[in-house]
mmCIF file of C-alpha atoms in Angstrom:
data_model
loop_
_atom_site.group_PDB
_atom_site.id
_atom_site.type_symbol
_atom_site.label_atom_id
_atom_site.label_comp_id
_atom_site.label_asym_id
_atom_site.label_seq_id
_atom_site.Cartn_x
_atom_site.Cartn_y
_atom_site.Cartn_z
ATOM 1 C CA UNK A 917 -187.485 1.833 -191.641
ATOM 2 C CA UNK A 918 -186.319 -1.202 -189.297
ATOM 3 C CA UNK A 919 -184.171 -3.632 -190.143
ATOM 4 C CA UNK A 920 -185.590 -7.106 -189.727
ATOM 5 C CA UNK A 921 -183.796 -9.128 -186.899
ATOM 6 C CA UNK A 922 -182.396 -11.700 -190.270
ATOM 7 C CA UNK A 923 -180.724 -9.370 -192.126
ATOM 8 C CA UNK A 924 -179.163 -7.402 -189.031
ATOM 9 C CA UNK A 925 -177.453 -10.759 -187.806
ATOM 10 C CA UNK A 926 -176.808 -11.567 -191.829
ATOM 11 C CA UNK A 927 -174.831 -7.824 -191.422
ATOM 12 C CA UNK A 928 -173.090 -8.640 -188.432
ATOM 13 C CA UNK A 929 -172.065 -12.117 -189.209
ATOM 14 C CA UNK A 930 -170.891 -10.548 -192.892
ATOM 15 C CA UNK A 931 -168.998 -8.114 -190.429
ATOM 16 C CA UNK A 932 -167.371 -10.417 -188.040
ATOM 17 C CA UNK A 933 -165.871 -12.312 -191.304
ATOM 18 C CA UNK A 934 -164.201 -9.193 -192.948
ATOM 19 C CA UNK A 935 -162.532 -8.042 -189.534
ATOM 20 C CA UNK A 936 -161.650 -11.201 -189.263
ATOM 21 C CA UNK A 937 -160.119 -11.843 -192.998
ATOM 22 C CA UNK A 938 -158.711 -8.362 -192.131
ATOM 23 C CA UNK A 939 -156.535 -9.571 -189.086
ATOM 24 C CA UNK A 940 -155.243 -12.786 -191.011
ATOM 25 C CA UNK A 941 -154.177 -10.226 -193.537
ATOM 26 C CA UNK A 942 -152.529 -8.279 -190.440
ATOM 27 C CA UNK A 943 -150.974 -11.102 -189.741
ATOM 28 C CA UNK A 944 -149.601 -12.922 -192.331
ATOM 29 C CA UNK A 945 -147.967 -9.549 -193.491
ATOM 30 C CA UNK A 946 -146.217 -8.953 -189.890
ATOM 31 C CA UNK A 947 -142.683 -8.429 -190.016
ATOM 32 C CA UNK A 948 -142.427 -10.136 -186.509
ATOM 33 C CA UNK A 949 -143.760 -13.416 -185.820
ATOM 34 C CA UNK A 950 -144.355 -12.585 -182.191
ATOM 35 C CA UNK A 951 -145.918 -9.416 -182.526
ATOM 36 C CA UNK A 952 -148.284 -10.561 -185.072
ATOM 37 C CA UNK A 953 -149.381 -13.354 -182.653
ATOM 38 C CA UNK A 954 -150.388 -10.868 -179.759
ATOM 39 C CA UNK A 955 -151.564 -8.833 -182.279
ATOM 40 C CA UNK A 956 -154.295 -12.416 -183.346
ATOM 41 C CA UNK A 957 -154.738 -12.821 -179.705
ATOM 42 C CA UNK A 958 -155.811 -9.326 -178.983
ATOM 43 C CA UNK A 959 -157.885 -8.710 -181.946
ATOM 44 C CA UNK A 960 -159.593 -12.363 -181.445
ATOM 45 C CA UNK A 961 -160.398 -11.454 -177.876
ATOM 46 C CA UNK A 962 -161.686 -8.193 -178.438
ATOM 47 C CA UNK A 963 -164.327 -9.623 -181.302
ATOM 48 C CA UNK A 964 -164.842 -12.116 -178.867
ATOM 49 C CA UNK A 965 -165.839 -9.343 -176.166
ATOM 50 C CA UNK A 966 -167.669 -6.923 -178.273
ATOM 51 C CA UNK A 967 -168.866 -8.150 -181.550
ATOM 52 C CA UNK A 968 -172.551 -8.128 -182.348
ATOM 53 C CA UNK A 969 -171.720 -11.779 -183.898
ATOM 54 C CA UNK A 970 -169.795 -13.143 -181.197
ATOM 55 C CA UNK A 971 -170.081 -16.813 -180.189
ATOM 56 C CA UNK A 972 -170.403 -16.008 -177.016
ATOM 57 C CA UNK A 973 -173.700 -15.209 -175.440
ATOM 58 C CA UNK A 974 -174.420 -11.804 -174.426
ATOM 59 C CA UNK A 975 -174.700 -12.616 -170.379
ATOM 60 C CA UNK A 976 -170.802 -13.802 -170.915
ATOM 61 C CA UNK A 977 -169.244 -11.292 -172.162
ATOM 62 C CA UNK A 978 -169.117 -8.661 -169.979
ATOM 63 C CA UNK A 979 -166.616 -10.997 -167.730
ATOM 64 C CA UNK A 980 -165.102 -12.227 -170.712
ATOM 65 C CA UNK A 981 -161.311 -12.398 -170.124
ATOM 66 C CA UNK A 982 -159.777 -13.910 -173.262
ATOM 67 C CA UNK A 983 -159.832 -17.403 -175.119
ATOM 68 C CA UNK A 984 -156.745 -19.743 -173.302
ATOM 69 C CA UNK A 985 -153.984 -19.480 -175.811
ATOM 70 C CA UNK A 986 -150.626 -20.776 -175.794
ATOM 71 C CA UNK A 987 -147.631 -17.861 -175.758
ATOM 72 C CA UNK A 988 -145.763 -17.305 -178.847
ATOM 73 C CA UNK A 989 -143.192 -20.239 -179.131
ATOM 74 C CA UNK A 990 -140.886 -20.256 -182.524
ATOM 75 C CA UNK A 991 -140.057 -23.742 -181.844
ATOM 76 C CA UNK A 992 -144.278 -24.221 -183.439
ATOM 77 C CA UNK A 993 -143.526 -22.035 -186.723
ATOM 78 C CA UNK A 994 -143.337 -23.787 -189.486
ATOM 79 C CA UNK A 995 -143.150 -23.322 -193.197
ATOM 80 C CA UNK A 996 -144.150 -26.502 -195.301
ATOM 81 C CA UNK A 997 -144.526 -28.085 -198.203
ATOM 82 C CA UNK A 998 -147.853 -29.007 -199.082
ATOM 83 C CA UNK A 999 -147.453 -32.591 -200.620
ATOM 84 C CA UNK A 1000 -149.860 -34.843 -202.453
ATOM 85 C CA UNK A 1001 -152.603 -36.517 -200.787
ATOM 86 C CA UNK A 1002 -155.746 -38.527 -202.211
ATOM 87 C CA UNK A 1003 -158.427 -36.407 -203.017
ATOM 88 C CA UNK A 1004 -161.570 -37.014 -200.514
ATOM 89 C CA UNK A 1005 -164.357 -34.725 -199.206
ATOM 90 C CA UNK A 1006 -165.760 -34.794 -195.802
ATOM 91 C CA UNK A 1007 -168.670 -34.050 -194.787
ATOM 92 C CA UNK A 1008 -168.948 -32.689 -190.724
ATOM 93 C CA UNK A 1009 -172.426 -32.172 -189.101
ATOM 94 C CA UNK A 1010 -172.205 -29.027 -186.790
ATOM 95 C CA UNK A 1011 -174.547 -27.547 -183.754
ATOM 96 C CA UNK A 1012 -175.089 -24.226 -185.937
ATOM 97 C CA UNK A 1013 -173.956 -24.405 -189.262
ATOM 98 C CA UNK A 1014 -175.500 -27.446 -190.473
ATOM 99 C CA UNK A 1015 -173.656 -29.560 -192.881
ATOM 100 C CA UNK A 1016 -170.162 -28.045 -193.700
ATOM 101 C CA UNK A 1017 -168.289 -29.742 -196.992
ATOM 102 C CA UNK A 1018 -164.653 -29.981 -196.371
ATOM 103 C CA UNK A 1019 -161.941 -31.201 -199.157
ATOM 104 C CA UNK A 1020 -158.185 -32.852 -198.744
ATOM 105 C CA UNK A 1021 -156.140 -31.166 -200.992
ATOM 106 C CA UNK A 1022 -152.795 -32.359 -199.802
ATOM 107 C CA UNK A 1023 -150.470 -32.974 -196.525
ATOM 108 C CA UNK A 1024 -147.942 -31.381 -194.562
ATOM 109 C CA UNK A 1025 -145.077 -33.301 -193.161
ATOM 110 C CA UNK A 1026 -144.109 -31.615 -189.338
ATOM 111 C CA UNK A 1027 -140.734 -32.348 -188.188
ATOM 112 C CA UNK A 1028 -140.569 -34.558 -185.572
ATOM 113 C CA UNK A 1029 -144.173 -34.834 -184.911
ATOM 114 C CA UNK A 1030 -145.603 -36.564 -188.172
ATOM 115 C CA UNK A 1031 -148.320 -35.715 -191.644
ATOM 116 C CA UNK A 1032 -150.873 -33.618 -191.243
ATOM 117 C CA UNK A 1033 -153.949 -33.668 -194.038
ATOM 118 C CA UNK A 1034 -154.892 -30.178 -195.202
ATOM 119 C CA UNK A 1035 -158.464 -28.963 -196.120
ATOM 120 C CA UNK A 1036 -160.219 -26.491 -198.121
ATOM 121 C CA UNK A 1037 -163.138 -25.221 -196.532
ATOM 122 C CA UNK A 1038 -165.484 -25.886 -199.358
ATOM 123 C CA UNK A 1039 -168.362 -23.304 -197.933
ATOM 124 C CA UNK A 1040 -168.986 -20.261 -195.311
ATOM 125 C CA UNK A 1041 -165.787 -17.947 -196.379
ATOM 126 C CA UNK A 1042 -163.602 -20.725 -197.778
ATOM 127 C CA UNK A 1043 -159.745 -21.431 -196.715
ATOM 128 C CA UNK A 1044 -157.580 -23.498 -195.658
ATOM 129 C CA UNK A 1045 -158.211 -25.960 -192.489
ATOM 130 C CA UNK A 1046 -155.099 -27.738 -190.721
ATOM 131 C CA UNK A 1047 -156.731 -29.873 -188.108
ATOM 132 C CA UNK A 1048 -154.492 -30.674 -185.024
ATOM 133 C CA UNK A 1049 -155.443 -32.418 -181.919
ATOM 134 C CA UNK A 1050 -153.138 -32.266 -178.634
ATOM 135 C CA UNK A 1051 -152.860 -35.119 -176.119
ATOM 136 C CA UNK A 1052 -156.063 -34.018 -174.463
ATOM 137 C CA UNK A 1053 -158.397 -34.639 -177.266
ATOM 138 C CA UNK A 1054 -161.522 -36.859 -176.788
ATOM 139 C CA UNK A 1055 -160.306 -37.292 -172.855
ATOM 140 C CA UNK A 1056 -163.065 -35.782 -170.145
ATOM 141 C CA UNK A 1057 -162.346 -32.575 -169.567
ATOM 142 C CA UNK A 1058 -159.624 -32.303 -172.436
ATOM 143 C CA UNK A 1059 -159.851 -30.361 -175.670
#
């Protein structure tokens, strides 16, 4: 019997979340910091490249090269306290998911570079959202 077209991209999508919960668990269990970041940047690429619920679309992926992504510095790894923040929810339109819910549950303090609020992820597969924005952001051509 077929599967209809719904529930095949309702598999994949289920898919591309549990490899993808998978390598955070890869990850955040590495014994080397370095290694488990090629090790995100590999895996990433390759679901990237070959998964059936890629973002990319399928005439772009056969010259898909990678996603730009900085090298491994240490001088970025951080472990923080997360401090207390007013509660608030947010609320962000998106171009595919429609309405996604987000809530602050507290802040981050960075050395030398300032608070950051952090976010729980209050649909899709939950977590934990740490916005950042470089130097680039909201400039033509930036990030």
């Amino acid at each position: 019997m077929p599967t209809p077209s719904g529930a095949l991209s309702a598999l994949a999508v289920a898919d591309w979340r549990r490899r993808v919960f998978a390598m955070y668990e890869r990850v955040r269990t590495a014994p080397d910091a370095a290694s488990a970041h090629a090790e995100w940047v590999a895996t990433r690429d390759e679901l990237f490249r070959s998964h059936a619920a890629s973002p990319l679309l399928p005439e772009d992926r056969d010259g898909f090269t990678g996603l730009p992504v900085a090298d491994y510095d240490p001088a970025w790894r951080f472990e923080l306290a997360i401090e207390e923040a007013e509660p608030h929810r947010l609320e962000v339109e998106t171009g595919t998911d429609g309405v996604v819910p987000f809530e602050r549950i507290g802040r981050v303090t960075v050395p030398a570079i300032g608070s950051l609020d952090l976010w729980r992820l209050a649909t899709y597969g939950g977590g934990l959202f740490l916005p950042l924005r470089d130097g680039l952001a909201g400039r033509p051509g930036g990030t």
